[in-house]
mmCIF file of C-alpha atoms in Angstrom:
data_model
loop_
_atom_site.group_PDB
_atom_site.id
_atom_site.type_symbol
_atom_site.label_atom_id
_atom_site.label_comp_id
_atom_site.label_asym_id
_atom_site.label_seq_id
_atom_site.Cartn_x
_atom_site.Cartn_y
_atom_site.Cartn_z
ATOM 1 C CA MET A 1 256.822 211.396 19.579
ATOM 2 C CA SER A 2 255.876 208.940 22.669
ATOM 3 C CA SER A 3 256.968 205.475 22.903
ATOM 4 C CA LEU A 4 255.996 202.691 25.171
ATOM 5 C CA ARG A 5 259.548 203.160 26.636
ATOM 6 C CA SER A 6 259.452 207.035 27.000
ATOM 7 C CA ASP A 7 255.853 207.240 28.272
ATOM 8 C CA SER A 8 255.737 207.207 31.966
ATOM 9 C CA ARG A 9 252.497 204.886 31.969
ATOM 10 C CA THR A 10 254.060 202.198 30.087
ATOM 11 C CA SER A 11 257.824 202.471 30.731
ATOM 12 C CA GLY A 12 257.719 200.364 33.902
ATOM 13 C CA ALA A 13 256.109 197.347 32.132
ATOM 14 C CA VAL A 14 257.638 197.285 28.492
ATOM 15 C CA ARG A 15 260.903 195.440 29.091
ATOM 16 C CA GLY A 16 260.759 191.734 28.736
ATOM 17 C CA SER A 17 257.153 191.803 27.726
ATOM 18 C CA GLY A 18 257.617 190.926 23.980
ATOM 19 C CA TRP A 19 255.785 194.331 22.559
ATOM 20 C CA VAL A 20 257.402 196.520 19.815
ATOM 21 C CA GLY A 21 257.362 199.670 21.069
ATOM 22 C CA ASN A 22 256.285 201.279 17.561
ATOM 23 C CA SER A 23 253.853 198.743 16.386
ATOM 24 C CA PRO A 24 250.040 199.303 15.789
ATOM 25 C CA GLN A 25 249.077 197.718 19.078
ATOM 26 C CA ALA A 26 251.300 200.217 20.710
ATOM 27 C CA GLU A 27 249.975 203.258 19.383
ATOM 28 C CA GLN A 28 246.613 202.515 20.161
ATOM 29 C CA LEU A 29 247.355 201.613 23.768
ATOM 30 C CA LEU A 30 249.076 204.981 24.230
ATOM 31 C CA ALA A 31 246.005 206.562 22.495
ATOM 32 C CA GLN A 32 243.514 204.829 24.784
ATOM 33 C CA LEU A 33 245.178 205.273 28.155
ATOM 34 C CA ALA A 34 243.851 207.990 30.249
ATOM 35 C CA PRO A 35 246.430 210.571 31.423
ATOM 36 C CA GLY A 36 246.901 209.128 34.802
ATOM 37 C CA GLU A 37 246.123 205.586 33.860
ATOM 38 C CA ARG A 38 249.341 203.391 34.848
ATOM 39 C CA VAL A 39 250.159 200.165 32.883
ATOM 40 C CA GLU A 40 250.796 197.639 35.646
ATOM 41 C CA LEU A 41 251.640 194.600 33.226
ATOM 42 C CA LEU A 42 252.060 193.995 29.485
ATOM 43 C CA PHE A 43 252.614 190.772 27.996
ATOM 44 C CA THR A 44 252.105 188.430 24.954
ATOM 45 C CA THR A 45 250.582 185.227 24.213
ATOM 46 C CA LEU A 46 250.150 182.916 21.314
ATOM 47 C CA ARG A 47 247.275 184.889 20.266
ATOM 48 C CA PHE A 48 246.795 188.106 22.127
ATOM 49 C CA GLN A 49 248.893 191.136 23.364
ATOM 50 C CA GLY A 50 247.850 192.414 26.349
ATOM 51 C CA ALA A 51 247.829 195.326 28.847
ATOM 52 C CA LEU A 52 246.673 195.128 32.364
ATOM 53 C CA THR A 53 245.605 198.434 34.494
ATOM 54 C CA PRO A 54 244.110 199.003 37.506
ATOM 55 C CA ARG A 55 240.864 199.655 35.847
ATOM 56 C CA ARG A 56 240.539 197.301 32.781
ATOM 57 C CA LEU A 57 242.468 194.652 30.469
ATOM 58 C CA LEU A 58 243.105 195.626 27.055
ATOM 59 C CA LEU A 59 243.679 193.062 24.703
ATOM 60 C CA TRP A 60 244.844 192.729 20.624
ATOM 61 C CA ARG A 61 244.563 190.195 18.568
ATOM 62 C CA GLY A 62 245.737 189.725 15.067
ATOM 63 C CA THR A 63 248.809 190.800 13.214
ATOM 64 C CA PHE A 64 247.802 192.305 9.570
ATOM 65 C CA LYS A 65 244.141 193.110 10.942
ATOM 66 C CA VAL A 66 244.283 194.045 14.393
ATOM 67 C CA GLU A 67 240.995 193.454 16.573
ATOM 68 C CA HIS A 68 240.611 194.947 19.885
ATOM 69 C CA THR A 69 238.898 193.764 23.207
ATOM 70 C CA GLU A 70 238.282 195.764 26.371
ATOM 71 C CA LEU A 71 237.368 193.902 29.661
ATOM 72 C CA ARG A 72 236.550 196.019 32.833
ATOM 73 C CA ARG A 73 238.127 194.947 36.232
ATOM 74 C CA PRO A 74 237.421 192.933 38.082
ATOM 75 C CA LEU A 75 237.464 190.323 35.170
ATOM 76 C CA THR A 76 235.357 187.337 35.313
ATOM 77 C CA VAL A 77 237.651 184.257 35.154
ATOM 78 C CA LEU A 78 235.495 181.251 34.016
ATOM 79 C CA GLU A 79 238.339 178.673 34.272
ATOM 80 C CA SER A 80 242.417 178.932 35.118
ATOM 81 C CA GLY A 81 244.930 176.188 35.533
ATOM 82 C CA SER A 82 248.134 174.688 34.653
ATOM 83 C CA GLN A 83 248.071 173.512 30.783
ATOM 84 C CA SER A 84 251.697 172.444 31.105
ATOM 85 C CA ARG A 85 255.160 172.888 32.975
ATOM 86 C CA PHE A 86 255.828 175.532 30.266
ATOM 87 C CA GLY A 87 252.706 177.665 30.659
ATOM 88 C CA GLU A 88 249.710 178.250 32.355
ATOM 89 C CA VAL A 89 245.879 179.046 30.562
ATOM 90 C CA VAL A 90 243.208 181.364 31.954
ATOM 91 C CA VAL A 91 239.808 181.577 30.355
ATOM 92 C CA LEU A 92 237.947 184.867 30.839
ATOM 93 C CA ASP A 93 234.143 185.757 29.806
ATOM 94 C CA GLY A 94 234.494 188.588 27.443
ATOM 95 C CA PRO A 95 231.956 190.569 25.243
ATOM 96 C CA GLU A 96 231.788 188.306 22.554
ATOM 97 C CA GLY A 97 232.192 184.950 24.450
ATOM 98 C CA ALA A 98 234.856 183.018 26.113
ATOM 99 C CA ILE A 99 238.576 184.434 25.710
ATOM 100 C CA GLU A 100 241.138 181.741 26.053
ATOM 101 C CA LEU A 101 244.844 183.147 26.961
ATOM 102 C CA LYS A 102 247.381 180.392 26.952
ATOM 103 C CA MET A 103 250.945 179.794 27.466
ATOM 104 C CA LEU A 104 251.090 182.457 30.207
ATOM 105 C CA SER A 105 254.093 182.761 32.241
ATOM 106 C CA ALA A 106 253.894 182.313 36.151
ATOM 107 C CA ALA A 107 254.041 186.247 37.081
ATOM 108 C CA VAL A 108 251.453 187.165 34.231
ATOM 109 C CA PHE A 109 248.974 184.299 35.145
ATOM 110 C CA ARG A 110 249.162 185.095 38.687
ATOM 111 C CA ALA A 111 248.400 188.815 37.798
ATOM 112 C CA VAL A 112 245.380 187.659 35.508
ATOM 113 C CA VAL A 113 243.871 185.747 38.251
ATOM 114 C CA ALA A 114 244.201 188.253 40.758
ATOM 115 C CA ALA A 115 242.401 190.832 38.740
ATOM 116 C CA GLY A 116 239.320 188.607 39.092
ATOM 117 C CA ARG A 117 239.691 188.026 42.988
ATOM 118 C CA GLN A 118 237.873 191.093 43.829
ATOM 119 C CA ARG A 119 234.811 189.871 42.174
ATOM 120 C CA GLU A 120 235.160 186.678 44.453
ATOM 121 C CA ARG A 121 235.087 188.717 47.407
ATOM 122 C CA ASN A 122 232.355 191.019 46.588
ATOM 123 C CA VAL A 123 229.894 188.107 45.150
ATOM 124 C CA PRO A 124 227.491 186.666 47.771
ATOM 125 C CA ALA A 125 228.003 182.867 48.445
ATOM 126 C CA ASP A 126 224.726 182.431 46.188
ATOM 127 C CA PRO A 127 225.131 184.989 43.607
ATOM 128 C CA LEU A 128 221.960 183.690 41.326
ATOM 129 C CA ARG A 129 219.598 183.679 44.609
ATOM 130 C CA ALA A 130 221.031 186.954 45.388
ATOM 131 C CA ALA A 131 220.731 188.749 41.939
ATOM 132 C CA GLN A 132 216.927 187.235 42.111
ATOM 133 C CA GLY A 133 216.196 188.966 45.585
ATOM 134 C CA HIS A 134 217.405 192.305 44.186
ATOM 135 C CA ARG A 135 215.649 192.389 40.964
ATOM 136 C CA GLY A 136 213.532 195.069 40.261
ATOM 137 C CA ALA A 137 209.833 194.729 39.640
ATOM 138 C CA SER A 138 210.210 195.560 36.091
ATOM 139 C CA GLU A 139 213.291 193.054 35.242
ATOM 140 C CA THR A 140 212.205 189.991 33.770
ATOM 141 C CA PRO A 141 213.134 186.740 35.185
ATOM 142 C CA GLY A 142 215.658 184.820 32.908
ATOM 143 C CA VAL A 143 217.333 187.969 31.500
ATOM 144 C CA HIS A 144 220.582 188.717 32.851
ATOM 145 C CA ARG A 145 223.243 191.696 32.367
ATOM 146 C CA ALA A 146 225.414 191.202 29.270
ATOM 147 C CA GLY A 147 228.995 189.727 30.568
ATOM 148 C CA VAL A 148 227.659 187.657 33.716
ATOM 149 C CA GLY A 149 227.901 184.157 31.985
ATOM 150 C CA ARG A 150 225.499 182.747 34.481
ATOM 151 C CA ALA A 151 222.014 181.495 33.980
ATOM 152 C CA SER A 152 218.868 183.018 36.013
ATOM 153 C CA THR A 153 218.099 179.202 37.103
ATOM 154 C CA PRO A 154 220.924 177.136 36.796
ATOM 155 C CA PRO A 155 220.320 173.440 36.670
ATOM 156 C CA ARG A 156 221.657 171.331 39.799
ATOM 157 C CA ALA A 157 224.653 168.840 39.054
ATOM 158 C CA GLU A 158 224.820 165.291 41.088
ATOM 159 C CA GLU A 159 227.139 164.920 43.497
ATOM 160 C CA GLY A 160 228.559 161.939 44.653
ATOM 161 C CA THR A 161 229.909 160.790 47.851
ATOM 162 C CA GLY A 162 233.867 160.749 48.403
ATOM 163 C CA SER A 163 234.483 163.881 46.036
ATOM 164 C CA PRO A 164 234.612 167.429 46.637
ATOM 165 C CA LYS A 165 230.909 169.109 45.781
ATOM 166 C CA ARG A 166 230.926 170.908 42.818
ATOM 167 C CA GLY A 167 227.739 172.179 41.184
ATOM 168 C CA PHE A 168 227.499 172.723 37.780
ATOM 169 C CA ARG A 169 227.547 176.574 36.675
ATOM 170 C CA ALA A 170 225.424 177.647 34.203
ATOM 171 C CA ARG A 171 226.704 179.984 31.735
ATOM 172 C CA THR A 172 225.002 182.094 28.797
ATOM 173 C CA ILE A 173 225.746 180.163 25.630
ATOM 174 C CA ARG A 174 226.876 183.052 23.021
ATOM 175 C CA THR A 175 229.325 180.953 20.887
ATOM 176 C CA TRP A 176 230.595 177.479 20.176
ATOM 177 C CA GLN A 177 233.608 177.979 22.806
ATOM 178 C CA ASP A 178 230.791 178.977 25.575
ATOM 179 C CA ALA A 179 229.122 175.574 24.706
ATOM 180 C CA GLU A 180 232.130 173.651 24.856
ATOM 181 C CA LEU A 181 232.912 175.322 28.216
ATOM 182 C CA ALA A 182 229.478 174.712 29.585
ATOM 183 C CA ALA A 183 229.867 171.144 28.408
ATOM 184 C CA VAL A 184 233.064 170.688 30.687
ATOM 185 C CA ASP A 185 231.340 172.195 33.546
ATOM 186 C CA HIS A 186 228.466 170.131 33.166
ATOM 187 C CA MET A 187 231.050 167.087 33.091
ATOM 188 C CA HIS A 188 232.776 168.297 36.234
ATOM 189 C CA GLY A 189 229.211 168.158 37.861
ATOM 190 C CA LEU A 190 228.755 164.744 36.767
ATOM 191 C CA GLY A 191 231.790 163.429 38.443
ATOM 192 C CA PHE A 192 234.360 163.606 35.439
ATOM 193 C CA THR A 193 236.754 166.279 37.057
ATOM 194 C CA ASP A 194 239.382 165.699 34.618
ATOM 195 C CA ALA A 195 237.361 166.859 31.784
ATOM 196 C CA GLN A 196 239.017 169.749 29.544
ATOM 197 C CA VAL A 197 238.542 171.099 25.914
ATOM 198 C CA THR A 198 240.737 169.334 23.387
ATOM 199 C CA GLY A 199 241.660 172.619 21.840
ATOM 200 C CA PRO A 200 241.250 174.351 18.351
ATOM 201 C CA GLY A 201 241.362 172.614 15.334
ATOM 202 C CA ALA A 202 240.905 169.089 17.167
ATOM 203 C CA ASP A 203 239.499 166.430 15.233
ATOM 204 C CA GLY A 204 238.231 162.534 15.526
ATOM 205 C CA GLY A 205 235.050 163.735 16.798
ATOM 206 C CA VAL A 206 236.122 165.043 20.452
ATOM 207 C CA ASP A 207 235.794 168.325 21.917
ATOM 208 C CA VAL A 208 236.052 167.472 25.716
ATOM 209 C CA ILE A 209 238.054 164.745 27.052
ATOM 210 C CA ALA A 210 238.327 163.149 30.533
ATOM 211 C CA TRP A 211 240.148 159.837 31.568
ATOM 212 C CA ASP A 212 237.109 157.961 31.397
ATOM 213 C CA ALA A 213 234.645 160.149 29.157
ATOM 214 C CA ILE A 214 234.742 162.005 25.654
ATOM 215 C CA ALA A 215 232.063 164.493 24.387
ATOM 216 C CA GLN A 216 231.104 166.096 20.978
ATOM 217 C CA VAL A 217 229.725 169.859 21.193
ATOM 218 C CA LYS A 218 227.741 171.132 18.489
ATOM 219 C CA TYR A 219 226.390 174.916 18.588
ATOM 220 C CA HIS A 220 223.888 175.455 15.867
ATOM 221 C CA SER A 221 220.391 175.238 14.881
ATOM 222 C CA GLN A 222 220.070 172.395 12.813
ATOM 223 C CA PRO A 223 219.037 168.968 14.496
ATOM 224 C CA ILE A 224 222.317 166.495 14.594
ATOM 225 C CA GLY A 225 222.218 163.529 12.308
ATOM 226 C CA VAL A 226 223.376 159.980 12.925
ATOM 227 C CA GLY A 227 226.780 160.575 11.271
ATOM 228 C CA PRO A 228 228.494 162.795 14.218
ATOM 229 C CA VAL A 229 227.240 160.371 16.762
ATOM 230 C CA ARG A 230 228.681 157.405 14.895
ATOM 231 C CA GLU A 231 231.953 159.145 14.579
ATOM 232 C CA LEU A 232 232.149 159.905 18.167
ATOM 233 C CA ARG A 233 231.333 156.085 19.138
ATOM 234 C CA GLY A 234 234.151 155.078 16.410
ATOM 235 C CA VAL A 235 236.796 157.406 18.073
ATOM 236 C CA ALA A 236 235.948 156.061 21.786
ATOM 237 C CA ASP A 237 238.502 153.617 24.042
ATOM 238 C CA PRO A 238 235.790 150.659 25.643
ATOM 239 C CA HIS A 239 236.291 152.495 28.790
ATOM 240 C CA HIS A 240 234.828 155.765 27.709
ATOM 241 C CA HIS A 241 231.436 156.982 28.579
ATOM 242 C CA LEU A 242 230.341 158.866 25.406
ATOM 243 C CA LEU A 243 228.562 162.072 25.833
ATOM 244 C CA PHE A 244 226.809 164.636 23.249
ATOM 245 C CA TYR A 245 225.442 167.959 23.483
ATOM 246 C CA ALA A 246 223.725 170.008 20.804
ATOM 247 C CA SER A 247 221.794 173.274 20.865
ATOM 248 C CA GLY A 248 219.481 171.906 17.892
ATOM 249 C CA GLY A 249 218.283 168.533 18.923
ATOM 250 C CA TYR A 250 218.824 165.039 17.148
ATOM 251 C CA THR A 251 217.179 163.086 14.367
ATOM 252 C CA ALA A 252 215.301 159.962 14.866
ATOM 253 C CA SER A 253 218.125 157.963 13.488
ATOM 254 C CA ALA A 254 220.507 159.723 15.506
ATOM 255 C CA ARG A 255 218.420 159.009 18.801
ATOM 256 C CA GLN A 256 218.062 155.039 17.793
ATOM 257 C CA PHE A 257 221.804 154.754 17.218
ATOM 258 C CA ALA A 258 222.731 156.501 20.764
ATOM 259 C CA ASP A 259 220.464 154.293 22.464
ATOM 260 C CA GLU A 260 221.880 151.074 20.755
ATOM 261 C CA LYS A 261 225.196 152.247 21.484
ATOM 262 C CA LYS A 262 224.788 153.867 25.119
ATOM 263 C CA VAL A 263 225.496 157.340 23.884
ATOM 264 C CA ALA A 264 224.465 159.914 26.138
ATOM 265 C CA LEU A 265 222.683 162.889 24.505
ATOM 266 C CA PHE A 266 222.051 166.095 26.221
ATOM 267 C CA SER A 267 220.532 169.448 25.034
ATOM 268 C CA ILE A 268 222.029 172.695 25.691
ATOM 269 C CA GLN A 269 220.360 175.821 25.659
ATOM 270 C CA GLU A 270 221.162 179.597 25.299
ATOM 271 C CA PHE A 271 220.954 180.580 28.893
ATOM 272 C CA GLY A 272 222.764 177.086 30.172
ATOM 273 C CA HIS A 273 220.178 174.592 30.753
ATOM 274 C CA ILE A 274 221.431 170.861 29.994
ATOM 275 C CA THR A 275 218.885 168.565 29.757
ATOM 276 C CA PRO A 276 219.370 164.899 29.450
ATOM 277 C CA LEU A 277 217.534 163.330 26.530
ATOM 278 C CA ASN A 278 217.804 159.719 26.558
ATOM 279 C CA PRO A 279 218.064 156.889 29.081
ATOM 280 C CA ALA A 280 222.037 156.756 28.841
ATOM 281 C CA ALA A 281 221.919 160.532 29.547
ATOM 282 C CA ALA A 282 219.355 160.061 32.427
ATOM 283 C CA GLN A 283 221.733 157.429 33.985
ATOM 284 C CA LEU A 284 224.472 159.500 33.959
ATOM 285 C CA SER A 285 222.870 162.200 35.612
ATOM 286 C CA HIS A 286 222.224 160.057 38.492
ATOM 287 C CA ARG A 287 225.159 158.149 38.797
ATOM 288 C CA GLN A 288 227.585 158.218 41.662
ATOM 289 C CA ALA A 289 231.155 159.782 41.558
ATOM 290 C CA PRO A 290 233.979 157.614 40.702
ATOM 291 C CA THR A 291 234.724 155.697 43.962
ATOM 292 C CA ALA A 292 237.918 155.643 45.998
ATOM 293 C CA GLY A 293 239.483 152.656 44.564
ATOM 294 C CA ARG A 294 239.391 153.760 41.302
ATOM 295 C CA SER A 295 241.120 157.483 42.747
ATOM 296 C CA ARG A 296 243.574 155.387 44.270
ATOM 297 C CA THR A 297 244.369 153.574 41.288
ATOM 298 C CA THR A 298 244.907 156.874 39.406
ATOM 299 C CA SER A 299 247.110 158.163 41.719
ATOM 300 C CA SER A 300 249.221 155.155 42.078
ATOM 301 C CA ARG A 301 249.760 155.263 38.302
ATOM 302 C CA ALA A 302 250.339 159.013 38.591
ATOM 303 C CA GLN A 303 253.024 158.628 41.135
ATOM 304 C CA VAL A 304 255.001 155.841 38.914
ATOM 305 C CA PRO A 305 255.647 157.371 35.648
ATOM 306 C CA ASN A 306 256.787 155.281 32.631
ATOM 307 C CA PRO A 307 260.273 156.411 31.798
ATOM 308 C CA ARG A 308 260.161 155.940 28.364
ATOM 309 C CA ALA A 309 256.794 157.792 28.028
ATOM 310 C CA THR A 310 258.316 160.990 30.013
ATOM 311 C CA GLN A 311 261.145 161.260 27.958
ATOM 312 C CA ARG A 312 258.927 160.860 24.866
ATOM 313 C CA ALA A 313 256.958 163.761 26.164
ATOM 314 C CA ALA A 314 259.748 165.880 27.325
ATOM 315 C CA GLU A 315 261.293 165.506 23.574
ATOM 316 C CA LEU A 316 257.758 166.562 21.975
ATOM 317 C CA GLU A 317 257.775 169.470 24.198
ATOM 318 C CA ALA A 318 261.092 170.706 23.478
ATOM 319 C CA GLN A 319 260.049 170.328 19.530
ATOM 320 C CA ARG A 320 256.855 172.719 20.470
ATOM 321 C CA GLN A 321 259.116 175.415 22.117
ATOM 322 C CA THR A 322 261.377 175.477 19.152
ATOM 323 C CA VAL A 323 258.102 176.213 16.744
ATOM 324 C CA LEU A 324 257.048 178.775 19.376
ATOM 325 C CA ARG A 325 259.942 180.603 19.288
ATOM 326 C CA LEU A 326 259.757 180.897 15.628
ATOM 327 C CA ILE A 327 256.010 181.906 15.533
ATOM 328 C CA THR A 328 257.119 184.426 17.966
ATOM 329 C CA ARG A 329 260.059 185.894 15.940
ATOM 330 C CA VAL A 330 257.774 186.332 12.975
ATOM 331 C CA ARG A 331 254.948 188.072 14.741
ATOM 332 C CA ALA A 332 257.653 190.478 16.134
ATOM 333 C CA HIS A 333 258.869 191.003 12.380
ATOM 334 C CA THR A 334 255.574 191.500 11.208
ATOM 335 C CA SER A 335 254.701 194.243 13.723
ATOM 336 C CA GLU A 336 258.067 195.948 13.135
ATOM 337 C CA VAL A 337 257.026 195.848 9.069
ATOM 338 C CA GLN A 338 253.324 196.973 9.928
ATOM 339 C CA ALA A 339 255.015 199.923 11.698
ATOM 340 C CA LEU A 340 256.534 201.298 8.331
ATOM 341 C CA PRO A 341 255.318 204.365 6.849
ATOM 342 C CA SER A 342 252.433 203.885 4.578
ATOM 343 C CA ASN A 343 254.475 205.005 1.402
ATOM 344 C CA ARG A 344 256.735 201.896 2.058
ATOM 345 C CA TYR A 345 253.986 199.342 1.413
ATOM 346 C CA THR A 346 253.719 197.277 -1.752
ATOM 347 C CA LYS A 347 251.168 194.734 -3.280
ATOM 348 C CA ASP A 348 254.101 192.307 -3.012
ATOM 349 C CA LEU A 349 254.444 193.675 0.838
ATOM 350 C CA ILE A 350 250.904 193.386 1.514
ATOM 351 C CA LYS A 351 250.399 190.037 -0.025
ATOM 352 C CA ALA A 352 253.436 188.565 2.135
ATOM 353 C CA LEU A 353 252.097 189.948 5.047
ATOM 354 C CA LYS A 354 248.581 188.338 4.646
ATOM 355 C CA ALA A 355 250.279 184.982 3.548
ATOM 356 C CA ALA A 356 252.692 184.981 6.654
ATOM 357 C CA ASP A 357 249.735 185.803 9.071
ATOM 358 C CA LYS A 358 247.439 182.981 7.613
ATOM 359 C CA LEU A 359 250.551 180.511 7.707
ATOM 360 C CA ILE A 360 251.200 181.588 11.393
ATOM 361 C CA GLU A 361 247.487 180.940 12.441
ATOM 362 C CA ARG A 362 247.621 177.464 11.106
ATOM 363 C CA ALA A 363 250.951 176.584 12.975
ATOM 364 C CA ASP A 364 249.244 177.620 16.123
ATOM 365 C CA SER A 365 246.313 175.437 15.219
ATOM 366 C CA LEU A 366 248.553 172.556 14.642
ATOM 367 C CA LEU A 367 250.658 172.698 17.854
ATOM 368 C CA ALA A 368 246.835 173.285 19.914
ATOM 369 C CA ARG A 369 246.097 169.888 18.088
ATOM 370 C CA SER A 370 249.155 168.237 18.938
ATOM 371 C CA ARG A 371 248.253 168.596 22.887
ATOM 372 C CA ALA A 372 245.250 166.949 22.624
ATOM 373 C CA ASP A 373 245.256 163.895 25.197
ATOM 374 C CA PHE A 374 243.385 161.589 22.468
ATOM 375 C CA GLN A 375 246.374 162.099 20.023
ATOM 376 C CA PRO A 376 249.017 159.124 19.680
ATOM 377 C CA HIS A 377 252.760 160.087 20.029
ATOM 378 C CA ARG A 378 253.242 159.768 16.373
ATOM 379 C CA GLY A 379 249.960 161.695 15.571
ATOM 380 C CA ARG A 380 251.657 164.451 17.988
ATOM 381 C CA LYS A 381 254.995 164.308 16.165
ATOM 382 C CA GLN A 382 253.547 164.854 12.692
ATOM 383 C CA LEU A 383 251.400 167.531 13.954
ATOM 384 C CA ILE A 384 254.259 169.548 15.346
ATOM 385 C CA ALA A 385 256.307 168.770 12.159
ATOM 386 C CA MET A 386 253.382 170.226 10.110
ATOM 387 C CA ALA A 387 253.371 173.401 12.422
ATOM 388 C CA ASP A 388 257.293 174.035 12.024
ATOM 389 C CA GLU A 389 256.658 173.608 8.348
ATOM 390 C CA LYS A 390 254.057 176.291 8.123
ATOM 391 C CA ALA A 391 256.161 178.628 10.463
ATOM 392 C CA ARG A 392 259.248 178.248 8.389
ATOM 393 C CA GLU A 393 257.234 178.999 5.186
ATOM 394 C CA ALA A 394 255.801 182.173 6.651
ATOM 395 C CA ALA A 395 259.525 183.084 7.734
ATOM 396 C CA LEU A 396 260.594 182.877 4.117
ATOM 397 C CA LYS A 397 257.479 184.804 2.795
ATOM 398 C CA LEU A 398 258.734 187.659 4.975
ATOM 399 C CA GLY A 399 262.168 187.219 4.229
ATOM 400 C CA MET A 400 263.594 186.211 7.556
ATOM 401 C CA ARG A 401 266.031 183.155 8.345
ATOM 402 C CA ALA A 402 264.462 180.413 9.924
#
């Protein structure tokens, strides 16, 4: 029987990848590879197992119930950058919306980003205008091909002096993750260049955060009431600009409260159009970029870090890595158990696998929340401790030594 180590298509990439040779993911990978299709890279992340070939990227998610996704090369990289000194993050445009690969090693990060560079070399300087110029007579304006992730007529972002030009990149909104990424792009265009998504499971009414701005994003059909807008106002610092993005509009009471408290209300639509809906939003849309003086202040603050804060951050990161290692061990053990013959399965074993899978997903979510910029040190520490507790409970369910 062929395995990842014995098969010539995968043998060169399996060592050190974290893949289990007889797992369901490995069996599916070998079954889907063409006879001459060689795997360039195998890797694992917090939520995915990946295989990169010259033609495509194959992703598997889950341990008990495995879900498979395939992306053709060149990949569409929506965002990429450093998440921490321990790993990198890449956001890809998938068939069902944005796919976030995080805590990647430097080598895996470079390979995934390089798999999308061919698209950058082949796309004209203005891809939207070029697409419109080549549209056939029977093709309707405003309708795009699946997976492109950009609207046909993107809104223009305001660009301030003294900062590099960065236009708002419209994207098709299919999921709430897409809506959050569109809000991040829009805030970048408004001058909040350090805006980023807070991560899954983040609470406090904040989905996107920057040094001097926070935003909430709601992607559903119902109008937003005054409650979520008031919640956003309650968690803000005095220096924060407040932005709210919604796809279903706002109630009259929400608009009145937003006008009184200077909360900028924006409408976000399916094809990526973002429109200001009240005076605060209109003012932000025409504001100047951050001044050079503020940039110098931020830069000088970054150059002289607080030693105590640096030490506390390092301690927290070390605790996170301990929990991550336990999570990885539990997932590897789960894959080994799932590779057992079907006649070895019992009701108790299936129950334990399901419980462990839920506990590990919860631990992942808690760790992600502990990285949110708006979390105080004590809150981060509590979230990491809760994640550790869930991971240890999952290990106990499977009879492992934590």
